[in-house]
Amino acid sequence: MQVHDCLSWTVTCKRILALDYHLDIYRAIADRTRRVILDELVDRSGQSLFELCSRLTMKHGINSSRQAISQHLDVLEAAGLIRTRREGRSKLHWFVGAPLKAIGERWPISTDDNISNPPEESIPQ
Amino acid sequence: MRIHLSGVVVDDQQKALRFYTETLGFRVKHNIPLGEHSWITLVSEEAPEGTQLVLEPAGHPAVVPFRKALVEDGIPYTAFAVDDVEAEYERLLAMGVRFVQPPTDLGTVVTAVFDDTCGNLIQIMEEKAQP
């Protein structure tokens, strides 16, 4: 019984956490290291923590600890921007761009010049 | 002082012996039966008098969680130097070796990581000529 209670409590917490992060993809991409992680996962899908750390250090001079990068990956995963999968006995990471669509939907990029360049008088002083 | 031995812990010494000699191409230096296990060391064809690689049996209980954690995060504990990572990658791939990381240019080095089928990830690396 106790084990069950503890388990459901953990699941609830994870759901709340996931929901919170999911709404906040902005927080996930607000950090430079996390943006570079996404860049590198776009460069090659399906990387291990080791490969990501190697790329961050060697290509970008980001010398954060493996634990710190692992925490960044947790934030990105909770925001739905990466997914993980086991291949053999290794855990690999993939970039998922779908949540970023919400940004474009919230602030559509207009192709109409009149709207992109508003008339002078409409700019508040 | 010189570095004499380095080792990889392997699930099965005989299986590892085949992989490390027939697939990777190392040469047996010592193969001495010691009861259940053997004292097996290998050398590179390119450096027969160089550092020996011991194929260590994975008998100690602490080895299991240690290696599991390394493999989960994709960490190669052992690295071998090659002249051309891309060529070695193609050669090993053709022999059925599974790569966790294909050749990756990291600026000063090119690296790739494969599974040795005996419980370890191994990195091959090529140092690029500096301009």
Coordinates of C-alpha atoms in Angstrom, one line a residue:
Chain A
M1 CA 0.0 0.0 0.0
Q2 CA 2.8 2.4 1.0
V3 CA 4.7 1.6 -2.1
H4 CA 1.6 2.2 -4.3
D5 CA 1.0 5.6 -2.6
C6 CA 4.6 6.6 -3.1
L7 CA 4.5 5.6 -6.7
S8 CA 1.3 7.4 -7.6
W9 CA 2.6 10.5 -5.8
T10 CA 5.7 10.4 -7.9
V11 CA 3.7 10.0 -11.1
T12 CA 1.5 13.0 -10.1
C13 CA 4.5 15.1 -9.4
K14 CA 6.1 14.2 -12.7
R15 CA 2.9 15.0 -14.6
I16 CA 2.6 18.4 -12.9
L17 CA 6.2 19.1 -13.7
A18 CA 5.8 17.9 -17.3
L19 CA 2.7 20.1 -17.7
D20 CA 4.5 23.1 -16.3
Y21 CA 7.5 22.7 -18.6
H22 CA 5.3 21.8 -21.6
L23 CA 3.6 25.1 -21.3
D24 CA 6.9 26.8 -21.0
I25 CA 9.0 25.9 -24.0
Y26 CA 10.2 29.5 -23.7
R27 CA 12.1 28.6 -20.5
A28 CA 13.6 25.6 -22.2
I29 CA 15.1 27.6 -25.1
A30 CA 16.0 30.7 -23.0
D31 CA 19.4 29.1 -22.1
R32 CA 22.3 29.3 -24.5
T33 CA 23.7 25.8 -23.6
R34 CA 20.2 24.3 -24.2
R35 CA 20.0 26.0 -27.6
V36 CA 23.4 24.6 -28.6
I37 CA 22.3 21.1 -27.5
L38 CA 19.4 21.4 -29.9
D39 CA 21.7 22.7 -32.7
E40 CA 23.9 19.6 -32.2
L41 CA 20.9 17.2 -32.1
V42 CA 19.7 18.8 -35.4
D43 CA 23.2 18.1 -36.8
R44 CA 22.9 14.5 -35.8
S45 CA 19.9 12.7 -34.3
G46 CA 20.3 9.9 -31.8
Q47 CA 23.3 11.0 -29.7
S48 CA 24.4 9.7 -26.3
L49 CA 25.1 12.0 -23.4
F50 CA 28.9 11.4 -24.0
E51 CA 28.7 12.4 -27.7
L52 CA 26.7 15.6 -26.8
C53 CA 29.2 16.5 -24.1
S54 CA 32.1 15.9 -26.5
R55 CA 30.5 18.2 -29.1
L56 CA 29.7 20.9 -26.6
T57 CA 33.3 20.9 -25.3
M58 CA 35.2 20.5 -28.5
K59 CA 33.1 22.5 -30.9
H60 CA 31.6 25.2 -28.6
G61 CA 34.0 25.4 -25.6
I62 CA 31.1 24.6 -23.2
N63 CA 32.8 22.7 -20.4
S64 CA 29.7 22.1 -18.2
S65 CA 29.8 18.9 -16.2
R66 CA 28.1 15.7 -17.5
Q67 CA 25.5 16.1 -14.7
A68 CA 24.8 19.7 -15.7
I69 CA 24.2 18.6 -19.3
S70 CA 22.1 15.8 -18.1
Q71 CA 19.9 18.3 -16.2
H72 CA 19.6 20.5 -19.3
L73 CA 18.5 17.4 -21.2
D74 CA 15.8 16.8 -18.6
V75 CA 14.4 20.3 -19.1
L76 CA 14.4 19.9 -22.9
E77 CA 12.7 16.5 -22.6
A78 CA 10.1 17.8 -20.2
A79 CA 9.4 20.7 -22.7
G80 CA 8.9 18.0 -25.4
L81 CA 11.8 19.3 -27.4
I82 CA 13.8 16.1 -27.2
R83 CA 12.9 12.4 -26.9
T84 CA 15.1 9.6 -25.6
R85 CA 15.2 6.0 -26.7
R86 CA 17.3 3.1 -25.7
E87 CA 19.4 1.5 -28.4
G88 CA 21.1 -1.6 -27.2
R89 CA 22.1 -0.6 -23.7
S90 CA 22.7 3.1 -24.5
K91 CA 20.3 5.9 -24.1
L92 CA 20.1 8.2 -27.1
H93 CA 18.5 11.6 -27.6
W94 CA 16.5 13.0 -30.5
F95 CA 15.4 16.6 -31.3
V96 CA 11.6 17.1 -31.7
G97 CA 10.7 20.4 -33.3
A98 CA 6.9 20.1 -33.1
P99 CA 6.4 22.1 -29.8
L100 CA 8.1 25.1 -31.5
K101 CA 5.1 25.5 -33.8
A102 CA 3.2 27.0 -30.9
I103 CA 5.5 30.1 -31.1
G104 CA 4.7 30.7 -34.8
E105 CA 1.0 30.1 -34.1
R106 CA 1.0 32.6 -31.3
W107 CA 2.8 35.3 -33.2
P108 CA 2.2 34.6 -36.9
I109 CA 4.9 35.9 -39.3
S110 CA 3.0 38.1 -41.7
T111 CA 4.0 38.1 -45.4
D112 CA 2.0 41.3 -45.9
D113 CA 4.4 44.3 -46.1
N114 CA 1.7 46.7 -44.9
I115 CA 1.4 44.7 -41.7
S116 CA 5.2 44.0 -41.3
N117 CA 6.0 47.7 -41.7
P118 CA 3.3 49.6 -39.9
P119 CA 2.7 53.2 -40.8
E120 CA 4.6 55.8 -38.7
E121 CA 1.6 57.2 -36.8
S122 CA 0.6 53.8 -35.5
I123 CA 3.9 53.5 -33.5
P124 CA 3.3 54.7 -30.0
Q125 CA 5.6 57.5 -28.8
Chain B
M1 CA 58.5 4.8 -16.2
R2 CA 56.4 3.6 -19.1
I3 CA 52.8 2.5 -19.5
H4 CA 53.0 -1.3 -19.8
L5 CA 49.5 -2.6 -19.5
S6 CA 46.0 -1.2 -20.1
G7 CA 42.9 -3.3 -19.9
V8 CA 39.3 -3.9 -21.0
V9 CA 36.9 -5.9 -18.8
V10 CA 35.2 -8.4 -21.0
D11 CA 32.1 -10.6 -20.5
D12 CA 33.7 -13.6 -22.2
Q13 CA 37.5 -13.8 -22.7
Q14 CA 37.4 -16.2 -25.6
K15 CA 34.7 -14.2 -27.5
A16 CA 36.7 -11.1 -26.8
L17 CA 39.9 -12.7 -28.0
R18 CA 38.2 -13.5 -31.4
F19 CA 36.7 -9.9 -31.7
Y20 CA 39.9 -8.1 -30.7
T21 CA 42.1 -10.2 -33.0
E22 CA 39.9 -11.2 -36.0
T23 CA 37.8 -8.1 -36.2
L24 CA 40.0 -5.3 -34.8
G25 CA 43.3 -6.9 -35.9
F26 CA 45.4 -7.0 -32.7
R27 CA 48.0 -9.7 -32.2
V28 CA 48.1 -12.1 -29.1
K29 CA 51.2 -11.4 -27.0
H30 CA 50.3 -13.7 -24.0
N31 CA 47.6 -16.3 -23.6
I32 CA 48.2 -18.3 -20.4
P33 CA 45.4 -20.4 -19.0
L34 CA 45.0 -19.8 -15.2
G35 CA 42.2 -22.1 -14.1
E36 CA 38.8 -20.7 -15.0
H37 CA 40.2 -17.7 -16.8
S38 CA 43.3 -16.9 -18.8
W39 CA 46.0 -14.2 -18.8
I40 CA 45.5 -12.7 -22.2
T41 CA 47.3 -9.7 -23.5
L42 CA 47.3 -8.2 -27.0
V43 CA 49.5 -5.8 -28.9
S44 CA 49.0 -3.7 -32.0
E45 CA 50.6 -5.0 -35.3
E46 CA 51.9 -1.5 -35.6
A47 CA 53.7 -1.6 -32.2
P48 CA 54.4 -5.2 -31.2
E49 CA 56.7 -4.1 -28.4
G50 CA 54.2 -1.4 -27.3
T51 CA 51.7 -1.2 -24.5
Q52 CA 49.8 -4.4 -24.0
L53 CA 46.0 -4.6 -23.7
V54 CA 44.8 -7.1 -21.1
L55 CA 41.4 -8.8 -21.7
E56 CA 40.3 -8.9 -18.1
P57 CA 37.4 -11.2 -17.0
A58 CA 34.4 -9.4 -15.7
G59 CA 34.2 -11.4 -12.4
H60 CA 34.0 -8.6 -9.8
P61 CA 30.4 -7.7 -8.8
A62 CA 31.3 -4.0 -8.9
V63 CA 32.1 -4.2 -12.6
V64 CA 28.4 -4.8 -13.6
P65 CA 26.9 -1.5 -12.4
F66 CA 30.0 0.4 -13.4
R67 CA 29.9 -0.8 -17.0
K68 CA 26.1 -0.5 -17.3
A69 CA 26.3 3.2 -16.3
L70 CA 29.1 3.9 -18.8
V71 CA 27.3 2.2 -21.7
E72 CA 24.0 3.9 -20.8
D73 CA 25.6 7.3 -21.2
G74 CA 27.6 6.2 -24.3
I75 CA 31.0 6.6 -22.5
P76 CA 33.9 4.8 -24.1
Y77 CA 36.4 3.9 -21.3
T78 CA 39.0 2.8 -23.8
A79 CA 40.3 4.5 -26.9
F80 CA 42.5 3.3 -29.8
A81 CA 44.3 5.5 -32.2
V82 CA 43.9 5.1 -36.0
D83 CA 45.3 7.0 -39.0
D84 CA 41.9 7.4 -40.7
V85 CA 38.7 7.1 -38.6
E86 CA 36.4 7.1 -41.7
A87 CA 38.3 4.2 -43.4
E88 CA 38.3 2.2 -40.2
Y89 CA 34.6 2.9 -39.7
E90 CA 33.8 1.6 -43.2
R91 CA 36.1 -1.5 -42.6
L92 CA 34.5 -2.4 -39.3
L93 CA 31.0 -1.6 -40.4
A94 CA 31.4 -4.1 -43.3
M95 CA 32.5 -6.7 -40.7
G96 CA 29.2 -6.2 -38.8
V97 CA 30.5 -3.9 -36.0
R98 CA 27.7 -1.7 -34.4
F99 CA 28.6 1.9 -34.0
V100 CA 27.0 4.1 -31.3
Q101 CA 28.6 7.2 -32.9
P102 CA 29.7 7.4 -36.5
P103 CA 32.8 9.4 -37.4
T104 CA 32.4 12.9 -35.9
D105 CA 34.7 15.9 -36.6
L106 CA 35.4 17.6 -33.3
G107 CA 37.9 20.2 -34.6
T108 CA 41.3 18.8 -33.5
V109 CA 40.2 15.1 -33.6
V110 CA 37.8 12.9 -35.5
T111 CA 36.2 10.2 -33.3
A112 CA 33.8 7.3 -33.6
V113 CA 32.5 4.9 -30.9
F114 CA 31.6 1.2 -31.4
D115 CA 30.3 -1.7 -29.3
D116 CA 33.0 -4.4 -28.7
T117 CA 30.2 -7.1 -28.1
C118 CA 31.8 -7.9 -24.8
G119 CA 30.2 -5.2 -22.7
N120 CA 32.2 -2.1 -23.7
L121 CA 32.1 0.9 -25.9
I122 CA 35.4 1.7 -27.6
Q123 CA 36.4 5.0 -29.2
I124 CA 38.7 5.2 -32.2
M125 CA 40.3 8.5 -32.7
E126 CA 42.4 10.3 -35.3
E127 CA 44.3 13.4 -34.5
K128 CA 44.0 16.0 -37.3
A129 CA 47.2 17.6 -38.6
Q130 CA 47.4 21.2 -37.2
P131 CA 47.6 23.9 -39.8

